[in-house]
Short mmCIF file of N, CA and C in Angstrom, two decimals:
data_model
loop_
_atom_site.label_atom_id
_atom_site.label_comp_id
_atom_site.label_asym_id
_atom_site.label_seq_id
_atom_site.Cartn_x
_atom_site.Cartn_y
_atom_site.Cartn_z
N TYR A 1 28.88 -90.86 31.62
CA TYR A 1 29.38 -90.57 30.28
C TYR A 1 30.08 -91.77 29.66
N ALA A 2 30.18 -92.88 30.37
CA ALA A 2 30.88 -94.05 29.83
C ALA A 2 30.18 -94.59 28.58
N PHE A 3 28.85 -94.74 28.63
CA PHE A 3 28.14 -95.24 27.45
C PHE A 3 28.31 -94.28 26.27
N ARG A 4 28.27 -92.99 26.56
CA ARG A 4 28.44 -92.00 25.49
C ARG A 4 29.82 -92.14 24.87
N ASN A 5 30.85 -92.27 25.68
CA ASN A 5 32.20 -92.41 25.15
C ASN A 5 32.37 -93.69 24.35
N ILE A 6 31.76 -94.77 24.81
CA ILE A 6 31.80 -96.02 24.05
C ILE A 6 31.07 -95.85 22.73
N ALA A 7 29.94 -95.13 22.77
CA ALA A 7 29.18 -94.87 21.53
C ALA A 7 30.02 -94.06 20.55
N LEU A 8 30.76 -93.09 21.05
CA LEU A 8 31.61 -92.28 20.18
C LEU A 8 32.70 -93.14 19.54
N TYR A 9 33.22 -94.08 20.29
CA TYR A 9 34.20 -95.02 19.74
C TYR A 9 33.56 -95.81 18.59
N HIS A 10 32.38 -96.37 18.84
CA HIS A 10 31.71 -97.15 17.80
C HIS A 10 31.40 -96.29 16.58
N TYR A 11 30.96 -95.06 16.81
CA TYR A 11 30.67 -94.16 15.69
C TYR A 11 31.93 -93.92 14.86
N SER A 12 33.03 -93.67 15.53
CA SER A 12 34.28 -93.37 14.80
C SER A 12 34.78 -94.57 14.01
N HIS A 13 34.28 -95.75 14.34
CA HIS A 13 34.65 -96.96 13.60
C HIS A 13 33.51 -97.44 12.70
N ASN A 14 32.58 -96.54 12.42
CA ASN A 14 31.44 -96.82 11.53
C ASN A 14 30.59 -98.02 12.00
N GLU A 15 30.57 -98.23 13.30
CA GLU A 15 29.74 -99.28 13.90
C GLU A 15 28.48 -98.61 14.43
N PHE A 16 27.61 -98.22 13.50
CA PHE A 16 26.49 -97.36 13.84
C PHE A 16 25.43 -98.05 14.70
N ASP A 17 25.19 -99.33 14.47
CA ASP A 17 24.19 -100.03 15.31
C ASP A 17 24.62 -100.03 16.77
N GLU A 18 25.90 -100.31 17.01
CA GLU A 18 26.41 -100.30 18.38
C GLU A 18 26.38 -98.89 18.96
N ALA A 19 26.73 -97.91 18.14
CA ALA A 19 26.70 -96.53 18.60
C ALA A 19 25.28 -96.12 19.00
N LEU A 20 24.29 -96.53 18.20
CA LEU A 20 22.90 -96.22 18.53
C LEU A 20 22.50 -96.82 19.87
N LYS A 21 22.87 -98.08 20.08
CA LYS A 21 22.52 -98.75 21.34
C LYS A 21 23.13 -98.02 22.53
N ASP A 22 24.42 -97.67 22.41
CA ASP A 22 25.10 -97.03 23.55
C ASP A 22 24.61 -95.61 23.79
N HIS A 23 24.33 -94.87 22.71
CA HIS A 23 23.78 -93.52 22.90
C HIS A 23 22.40 -93.60 23.55
N THR A 24 21.61 -94.58 23.14
CA THR A 24 20.28 -94.75 23.73
C THR A 24 20.39 -95.05 25.22
N LYS A 25 21.34 -95.91 25.59
CA LYS A 25 21.56 -96.20 27.02
C LYS A 25 21.99 -94.95 27.77
N SER A 26 22.88 -94.16 27.14
CA SER A 26 23.33 -92.94 27.83
C SER A 26 22.19 -91.96 28.01
N ILE A 27 21.31 -91.87 27.01
CA ILE A 27 20.16 -90.96 27.12
C ILE A 27 19.24 -91.40 28.26
N GLU A 28 19.02 -92.70 28.39
CA GLU A 28 18.19 -93.20 29.49
C GLU A 28 18.77 -92.79 30.85
N ILE A 29 20.07 -92.89 30.97
CA ILE A 29 20.73 -92.51 32.22
C ILE A 29 20.65 -91.00 32.45
N PHE A 30 20.92 -90.22 31.37
CA PHE A 30 20.85 -88.77 31.50
C PHE A 30 19.44 -88.32 31.89
N GLU A 31 18.42 -89.01 31.37
CA GLU A 31 17.04 -88.67 31.74
C GLU A 31 16.80 -88.91 33.22
N LYS A 32 17.28 -90.04 33.73
CA LYS A 32 17.12 -90.35 35.16
C LYS A 32 17.83 -89.32 36.03
N LEU A 33 18.99 -88.86 35.57
CA LEU A 33 19.78 -87.90 36.33
C LEU A 33 19.32 -86.45 36.13
N GLY A 34 18.50 -86.22 35.12
CA GLY A 34 18.11 -84.85 34.80
C GLY A 34 19.25 -84.05 34.20
N ASP A 35 20.19 -84.72 33.56
CA ASP A 35 21.37 -84.08 32.96
C ASP A 35 21.02 -83.55 31.57
N GLN A 36 20.66 -82.28 31.52
CA GLN A 36 20.21 -81.68 30.26
C GLN A 36 21.32 -81.63 29.21
N GLU A 37 22.52 -81.32 29.63
CA GLU A 37 23.63 -81.27 28.66
C GLU A 37 23.87 -82.65 28.07
N GLY A 38 23.85 -83.68 28.91
CA GLY A 38 24.01 -85.05 28.42
C GLY A 38 22.91 -85.42 27.45
N LEU A 39 21.68 -85.01 27.75
CA LEU A 39 20.57 -85.28 26.84
C LEU A 39 20.76 -84.59 25.50
N ARG A 40 21.17 -83.32 25.55
CA ARG A 40 21.40 -82.59 24.29
C ARG A 40 22.47 -83.29 23.45
N LEU A 41 23.56 -83.67 24.10
CA LEU A 41 24.63 -84.35 23.37
C LEU A 41 24.16 -85.69 22.82
N GLY A 42 23.39 -86.42 23.62
CA GLY A 42 22.91 -87.73 23.19
C GLY A 42 21.97 -87.64 22.00
N TYR A 43 20.98 -86.76 22.09
CA TYR A 43 20.03 -86.62 20.97
C TYR A 43 20.73 -86.07 19.72
N ASN A 44 21.67 -85.17 19.92
CA ASN A 44 22.42 -84.66 18.77
C ASN A 44 23.19 -85.80 18.09
N SER A 45 23.80 -86.65 18.89
CA SER A 45 24.55 -87.79 18.34
C SER A 45 23.63 -88.75 17.61
N LEU A 46 22.45 -89.01 18.18
CA LEU A 46 21.49 -89.87 17.49
C LEU A 46 21.09 -89.26 16.14
N GLY A 47 20.88 -87.95 16.14
CA GLY A 47 20.55 -87.27 14.88
C GLY A 47 21.63 -87.47 13.84
N LEU A 48 22.87 -87.34 14.26
CA LEU A 48 23.99 -87.50 13.33
C LEU A 48 24.06 -88.94 12.80
N ILE A 49 23.90 -89.90 13.69
CA ILE A 49 23.97 -91.30 13.26
C ILE A 49 22.83 -91.62 12.29
N TYR A 50 21.62 -91.22 12.64
CA TYR A 50 20.50 -91.49 11.74
C TYR A 50 20.69 -90.80 10.39
N TYR A 51 21.28 -89.61 10.40
CA TYR A 51 21.59 -88.92 9.14
C TYR A 51 22.57 -89.76 8.31
N ARG A 52 23.62 -90.22 8.96
CA ARG A 52 24.63 -91.03 8.25
C ARG A 52 24.02 -92.31 7.69
N LEU A 53 23.05 -92.87 8.40
CA LEU A 53 22.39 -94.10 7.94
C LEU A 53 21.30 -93.83 6.90
N GLY A 54 20.97 -92.58 6.68
CA GLY A 54 19.93 -92.23 5.71
C GLY A 54 18.52 -92.31 6.27
N TYR A 55 18.39 -92.40 7.59
CA TYR A 55 17.08 -92.41 8.24
C TYR A 55 16.70 -90.97 8.59
N TYR A 56 16.35 -90.23 7.56
CA TYR A 56 16.18 -88.79 7.73
C TYR A 56 15.08 -88.38 8.69
N PRO A 57 13.90 -89.02 8.68
CA PRO A 57 12.87 -88.62 9.65
C PRO A 57 13.33 -88.80 11.11
N LEU A 58 14.07 -89.87 11.38
CA LEU A 58 14.58 -90.07 12.74
C LEU A 58 15.66 -89.06 13.08
N ALA A 59 16.48 -88.71 12.11
CA ALA A 59 17.51 -87.70 12.34
C ALA A 59 16.85 -86.37 12.69
N ILE A 60 15.86 -85.98 11.91
CA ILE A 60 15.17 -84.71 12.16
C ILE A 60 14.49 -84.73 13.53
N LYS A 61 13.85 -85.84 13.86
CA LYS A 61 13.16 -85.96 15.16
C LYS A 61 14.15 -85.69 16.30
N ASN A 62 15.34 -86.29 16.22
CA ASN A 62 16.32 -86.10 17.29
C ASN A 62 16.88 -84.69 17.29
N TYR A 63 17.12 -84.12 16.11
CA TYR A 63 17.59 -82.74 16.06
C TYR A 63 16.54 -81.78 16.61
N LEU A 64 15.26 -82.06 16.35
CA LEU A 64 14.20 -81.19 16.90
C LEU A 64 14.14 -81.30 18.42
N ASN A 65 14.41 -82.49 18.97
CA ASN A 65 14.50 -82.63 20.43
C ASN A 65 15.60 -81.73 20.98
N VAL A 66 16.76 -81.78 20.34
CA VAL A 66 17.88 -80.94 20.78
C VAL A 66 17.51 -79.47 20.65
N LEU A 67 16.90 -79.13 19.53
CA LEU A 67 16.54 -77.74 19.28
C LEU A 67 15.63 -77.18 20.37
N SER A 68 14.63 -77.95 20.78
CA SER A 68 13.73 -77.46 21.84
C SER A 68 14.49 -77.24 23.14
N MET A 69 15.45 -78.11 23.44
CA MET A 69 16.25 -77.94 24.66
C MET A 69 17.15 -76.70 24.56
N LEU A 70 17.71 -76.49 23.39
CA LEU A 70 18.60 -75.34 23.20
C LEU A 70 17.83 -74.03 23.25
N GLU A 71 16.61 -74.04 22.75
CA GLU A 71 15.79 -72.83 22.79
C GLU A 71 15.44 -72.46 24.23
N GLU A 72 15.28 -73.46 25.10
CA GLU A 72 14.99 -73.18 26.51
C GLU A 72 16.13 -72.42 27.18
N ILE A 73 17.36 -72.70 26.77
CA ILE A 73 18.50 -72.01 27.39
C ILE A 73 19.07 -70.91 26.49
N ASN A 74 18.42 -70.70 25.35
CA ASN A 74 18.79 -69.63 24.40
C ASN A 74 20.26 -69.71 23.97
N ASP A 75 20.70 -70.91 23.63
CA ASP A 75 22.06 -71.13 23.15
C ASP A 75 22.08 -70.90 21.63
N LYS A 76 22.21 -69.63 21.25
CA LYS A 76 22.06 -69.26 19.85
C LYS A 76 23.07 -69.94 18.92
N PRO A 77 24.36 -69.99 19.25
CA PRO A 77 25.29 -70.67 18.33
C PRO A 77 24.93 -72.14 18.11
N ALA A 78 24.52 -72.82 19.17
CA ALA A 78 24.14 -74.23 19.04
C ALA A 78 22.84 -74.37 18.24
N ILE A 79 21.91 -73.43 18.44
CA ILE A 79 20.66 -73.45 17.67
C ILE A 79 20.98 -73.31 16.18
N ALA A 80 21.87 -72.38 15.85
CA ALA A 80 22.26 -72.20 14.45
C ALA A 80 22.86 -73.48 13.88
N SER A 81 23.67 -74.15 14.67
CA SER A 81 24.28 -75.40 14.24
C SER A 81 23.23 -76.48 13.95
N ILE A 82 22.23 -76.58 14.82
CA ILE A 82 21.17 -77.58 14.62
C ILE A 82 20.34 -77.22 13.38
N TYR A 83 20.05 -75.93 13.19
CA TYR A 83 19.34 -75.52 11.97
C TYR A 83 20.13 -75.96 10.73
N THR A 84 21.43 -75.78 10.77
CA THR A 84 22.27 -76.19 9.64
C THR A 84 22.21 -77.70 9.44
N ASN A 85 22.26 -78.46 10.53
CA ASN A 85 22.17 -79.92 10.42
C ASN A 85 20.84 -80.35 9.80
N ILE A 86 19.77 -79.74 10.22
CA ILE A 86 18.44 -80.07 9.68
C ILE A 86 18.40 -79.69 8.19
N ALA A 87 18.97 -78.55 7.86
CA ALA A 87 19.00 -78.11 6.46
C ALA A 87 19.75 -79.12 5.59
N LYS A 88 20.85 -79.66 6.10
CA LYS A 88 21.61 -80.66 5.34
C LYS A 88 20.77 -81.89 5.03
N ILE A 89 19.94 -82.29 5.98
CA ILE A 89 19.07 -83.44 5.75
C ILE A 89 18.06 -83.14 4.65
N TYR A 90 17.41 -81.98 4.76
CA TYR A 90 16.43 -81.63 3.74
C TYR A 90 17.09 -81.48 2.37
N TYR A 91 18.28 -80.94 2.34
CA TYR A 91 19.01 -80.81 1.07
C TYR A 91 19.29 -82.19 0.48
N LYS A 92 19.80 -83.08 1.31
CA LYS A 92 20.13 -84.43 0.86
C LYS A 92 18.88 -85.16 0.37
N ASP A 93 17.75 -84.86 0.99
CA ASP A 93 16.48 -85.50 0.63
C ASP A 93 15.81 -84.80 -0.56
N GLY A 94 16.43 -83.72 -1.06
CA GLY A 94 15.88 -83.01 -2.22
C GLY A 94 14.80 -82.01 -1.89
N ASN A 95 14.58 -81.72 -0.61
CA ASN A 95 13.58 -80.74 -0.21
C ASN A 95 14.29 -79.38 -0.05
N TYR A 96 14.54 -78.74 -1.17
CA TYR A 96 15.35 -77.53 -1.18
C TYR A 96 14.67 -76.36 -0.49
N ASN A 97 13.34 -76.29 -0.54
CA ASN A 97 12.65 -75.18 0.12
C ASN A 97 12.85 -75.21 1.63
N LEU A 98 12.66 -76.38 2.23
CA LEU A 98 12.87 -76.46 3.69
C LEU A 98 14.34 -76.30 4.04
N ALA A 99 15.22 -76.84 3.22
CA ALA A 99 16.65 -76.67 3.47
C ALA A 99 17.00 -75.18 3.48
N LEU A 100 16.47 -74.46 2.51
CA LEU A 100 16.74 -73.02 2.42
C LEU A 100 16.18 -72.28 3.64
N ASP A 101 14.99 -72.65 4.08
CA ASP A 101 14.40 -72.01 5.26
C ASP A 101 15.30 -72.18 6.49
N TYR A 102 15.76 -73.42 6.71
CA TYR A 102 16.61 -73.68 7.87
C TYR A 102 17.97 -73.00 7.74
N LEU A 103 18.52 -72.99 6.53
CA LEU A 103 19.82 -72.32 6.35
C LEU A 103 19.69 -70.82 6.62
N LYS A 104 18.61 -70.23 6.16
CA LYS A 104 18.42 -68.80 6.39
C LYS A 104 18.20 -68.49 7.87
N SER A 105 17.52 -69.38 8.57
CA SER A 105 17.36 -69.20 10.02
C SER A 105 18.71 -69.30 10.72
N SER A 106 19.50 -70.25 10.30
CA SER A 106 20.84 -70.41 10.86
C SER A 106 21.70 -69.18 10.55
N LEU A 107 21.65 -68.75 9.31
CA LEU A 107 22.46 -67.60 8.88
C LEU A 107 22.09 -66.34 9.66
N LYS A 108 20.80 -66.15 9.92
CA LYS A 108 20.36 -64.97 10.69
C LYS A 108 21.05 -64.94 12.05
N ILE A 109 21.10 -66.09 12.72
CA ILE A 109 21.76 -66.16 14.03
C ILE A 109 23.26 -65.94 13.87
N GLN A 110 23.84 -66.56 12.86
CA GLN A 110 25.29 -66.42 12.66
C GLN A 110 25.68 -64.98 12.38
N LEU A 111 24.84 -64.25 11.67
CA LEU A 111 25.11 -62.82 11.45
C LEU A 111 25.05 -62.06 12.76
N GLU A 112 24.03 -62.37 13.60
CA GLU A 112 23.91 -61.71 14.90
C GLU A 112 25.11 -62.02 15.79
N GLU A 113 25.59 -63.25 15.73
CA GLU A 113 26.68 -63.72 16.60
C GLU A 113 28.06 -63.50 15.98
N ASN A 114 28.08 -63.00 14.75
CA ASN A 114 29.33 -62.80 14.00
C ASN A 114 30.14 -64.10 13.88
N ASP A 115 29.44 -65.18 13.60
CA ASP A 115 30.07 -66.49 13.39
C ASP A 115 30.50 -66.58 11.93
N GLN A 116 31.71 -66.12 11.67
CA GLN A 116 32.20 -66.01 10.30
C GLN A 116 32.29 -67.38 9.60
N ALA A 117 32.81 -68.37 10.28
CA ALA A 117 32.95 -69.70 9.67
C ALA A 117 31.58 -70.28 9.33
N GLY A 118 30.63 -70.14 10.24
CA GLY A 118 29.27 -70.62 9.98
C GLY A 118 28.62 -69.88 8.84
N MET A 119 28.83 -68.56 8.80
CA MET A 119 28.27 -67.76 7.71
C MET A 119 28.81 -68.23 6.37
N ALA A 120 30.11 -68.44 6.29
CA ALA A 120 30.72 -68.86 5.03
C ALA A 120 30.15 -70.20 4.58
N GLU A 121 30.03 -71.14 5.53
CA GLU A 121 29.48 -72.46 5.19
C GLU A 121 28.05 -72.34 4.68
N ASN A 122 27.24 -71.53 5.36
CA ASN A 122 25.84 -71.41 4.96
C ASN A 122 25.66 -70.60 3.68
N TYR A 123 26.47 -69.58 3.46
CA TYR A 123 26.41 -68.88 2.17
C TYR A 123 26.68 -69.88 1.04
N ASN A 124 27.67 -70.72 1.23
CA ASN A 124 28.01 -71.71 0.21
C ASN A 124 26.86 -72.71 0.02
N SER A 125 26.28 -73.16 1.12
CA SER A 125 25.17 -74.12 1.03
C SER A 125 23.94 -73.51 0.37
N ILE A 126 23.65 -72.25 0.69
CA ILE A 126 22.54 -71.57 0.04
C ILE A 126 22.82 -71.44 -1.45
N GLY A 127 24.06 -71.13 -1.80
CA GLY A 127 24.44 -71.08 -3.21
C GLY A 127 24.20 -72.41 -3.89
N ASN A 128 24.51 -73.51 -3.21
CA ASN A 128 24.29 -74.84 -3.78
C ASN A 128 22.81 -75.10 -4.06
N ILE A 129 21.96 -74.64 -3.15
CA ILE A 129 20.52 -74.83 -3.36
C ILE A 129 20.05 -74.05 -4.58
N TYR A 130 20.46 -72.79 -4.67
CA TYR A 130 20.05 -72.01 -5.84
C TYR A 130 20.61 -72.63 -7.12
N PHE A 131 21.81 -73.15 -7.07
CA PHE A 131 22.40 -73.80 -8.24
C PHE A 131 21.56 -75.02 -8.64
N GLN A 132 21.16 -75.84 -7.67
CA GLN A 132 20.34 -77.02 -7.95
C GLN A 132 18.99 -76.63 -8.56
N ARG A 133 18.49 -75.48 -8.16
CA ARG A 133 17.20 -75.01 -8.66
C ARG A 133 17.36 -74.16 -9.93
N LYS A 134 18.56 -74.17 -10.46
CA LYS A 134 18.91 -73.44 -11.68
C LYS A 134 18.80 -71.91 -11.52
N GLY A 135 18.92 -71.45 -10.30
CA GLY A 135 18.97 -70.01 -10.03
C GLY A 135 20.43 -69.58 -10.00
N TYR A 136 21.06 -69.63 -11.15
CA TYR A 136 22.51 -69.47 -11.24
C TYR A 136 22.99 -68.09 -10.78
N LYS A 137 22.22 -67.05 -11.07
CA LYS A 137 22.62 -65.71 -10.63
C LYS A 137 22.62 -65.61 -9.11
N GLN A 138 21.56 -66.13 -8.48
CA GLN A 138 21.49 -66.13 -7.02
C GLN A 138 22.58 -67.02 -6.42
N ALA A 139 22.83 -68.15 -7.07
CA ALA A 139 23.88 -69.05 -6.59
C ALA A 139 25.22 -68.32 -6.58
N LEU A 140 25.51 -67.62 -7.67
CA LEU A 140 26.77 -66.89 -7.77
C LEU A 140 26.88 -65.83 -6.68
N GLU A 141 25.79 -65.14 -6.39
CA GLU A 141 25.80 -64.12 -5.32
C GLU A 141 26.21 -64.74 -3.99
N TYR A 142 25.62 -65.88 -3.67
CA TYR A 142 25.93 -66.52 -2.39
C TYR A 142 27.34 -67.14 -2.39
N TYR A 143 27.77 -67.68 -3.52
CA TYR A 143 29.13 -68.18 -3.60
C TYR A 143 30.14 -67.05 -3.40
N GLN A 144 29.84 -65.88 -3.95
CA GLN A 144 30.73 -64.74 -3.77
C GLN A 144 30.76 -64.26 -2.32
N LYS A 145 29.60 -64.30 -1.67
CA LYS A 145 29.56 -63.96 -0.24
C LYS A 145 30.41 -64.94 0.56
N ALA A 146 30.27 -66.22 0.24
CA ALA A 146 31.07 -67.24 0.93
C ALA A 146 32.55 -67.00 0.71
N LEU A 147 32.93 -66.74 -0.53
CA LEU A 147 34.33 -66.50 -0.85
C LEU A 147 34.87 -65.31 -0.09
N SER A 148 34.08 -64.25 0.00
CA SER A 148 34.51 -63.05 0.72
C SER A 148 34.79 -63.37 2.19
N VAL A 149 33.91 -64.13 2.82
CA VAL A 149 34.10 -64.47 4.22
C VAL A 149 35.28 -65.42 4.38
N TYR A 150 35.40 -66.41 3.48
CA TYR A 150 36.54 -67.33 3.55
C TYR A 150 37.86 -66.57 3.42
N GLU A 151 37.90 -65.60 2.52
CA GLU A 151 39.12 -64.80 2.36
C GLU A 151 39.42 -64.00 3.62
N LYS A 152 38.40 -63.45 4.23
CA LYS A 152 38.58 -62.70 5.48
C LYS A 152 39.13 -63.62 6.57
N LEU A 153 38.57 -64.80 6.68
CA LEU A 153 39.05 -65.75 7.69
C LEU A 153 40.50 -66.13 7.44
N LYS A 154 40.84 -66.32 6.19
CA LYS A 154 42.21 -66.68 5.85
C LYS A 154 43.15 -65.54 6.23
N ASN A 155 42.75 -64.33 5.96
CA ASN A 155 43.58 -63.18 6.30
C ASN A 155 43.75 -63.06 7.81
N GLU A 156 42.68 -63.28 8.56
CA GLU A 156 42.79 -63.22 10.02
C GLU A 156 43.71 -64.32 10.54
N LEU A 157 43.61 -65.50 9.96
CA LEU A 157 44.48 -66.59 10.39
C LEU A 157 45.94 -66.28 10.07
N ALA A 158 46.16 -65.71 8.89
CA ALA A 158 47.53 -65.36 8.51
C ALA A 158 48.10 -64.32 9.47
N LEU A 159 47.30 -63.33 9.84
CA LEU A 159 47.73 -62.31 10.77
C LEU A 159 48.06 -62.93 12.13
N ALA A 160 47.20 -63.79 12.62
CA ALA A 160 47.44 -64.46 13.91
C ALA A 160 48.71 -65.29 13.84
N ASP A 161 48.94 -65.94 12.71
CA ASP A 161 50.13 -66.78 12.56
C ASP A 161 51.41 -65.93 12.61
N ARG A 162 51.39 -64.79 11.93
CA ARG A 162 52.57 -63.92 11.93
C ARG A 162 52.87 -63.42 13.35
N LYS A 163 51.84 -63.05 14.07
CA LYS A 163 52.05 -62.57 15.44
C LYS A 163 52.63 -63.66 16.32
N SER A 164 52.19 -64.90 16.13
CA SER A 164 52.64 -65.97 17.00
C SER A 164 54.11 -66.32 16.76
N THR A 165 54.63 -66.00 15.57
CA THR A 165 56.03 -66.35 15.29
C THR A 165 56.99 -65.30 15.85
N ARG A 166 56.47 -64.21 16.40
CA ARG A 166 57.34 -63.15 16.91
C ARG A 166 57.63 -63.30 18.39
N LEU A 167 57.31 -64.40 18.99
CA LEU A 167 57.52 -64.57 20.45
C LEU A 167 58.98 -64.64 20.80
#
């Protein structure tokens, strides 16, 4: 994990070329070791770096590698996260139809898993797509869904905070 940690350092300092080199080295090592978790983390990191650099096809390629690994172990929350990451790329690239498809796939899992924070983020993102496509009524519906979930999360956090002060 040393190369991965060094890569994370470089990424946090916006030294993306160095981060790419170190993540690639870590992936080579994880492949030799058969370390599936290390591979998932490495490919996910490459996807993020390529996204930040605007190399969208490479970002998607790496996210799809991660996705196939996650599907093998049926890690639904992580699958939803990767769907959301892919959707962000398509959105940024102006491919709203594919972005919407991936967001809806992610949202389906988040509803099943009751991932409130993920649901709120994706409702908002879906609203943004409809807004960009001038579907203002649909955008408003999704923004309202996002707001409802955000309010619920805020209320739950407030309740947890009150309980913690009574110790």
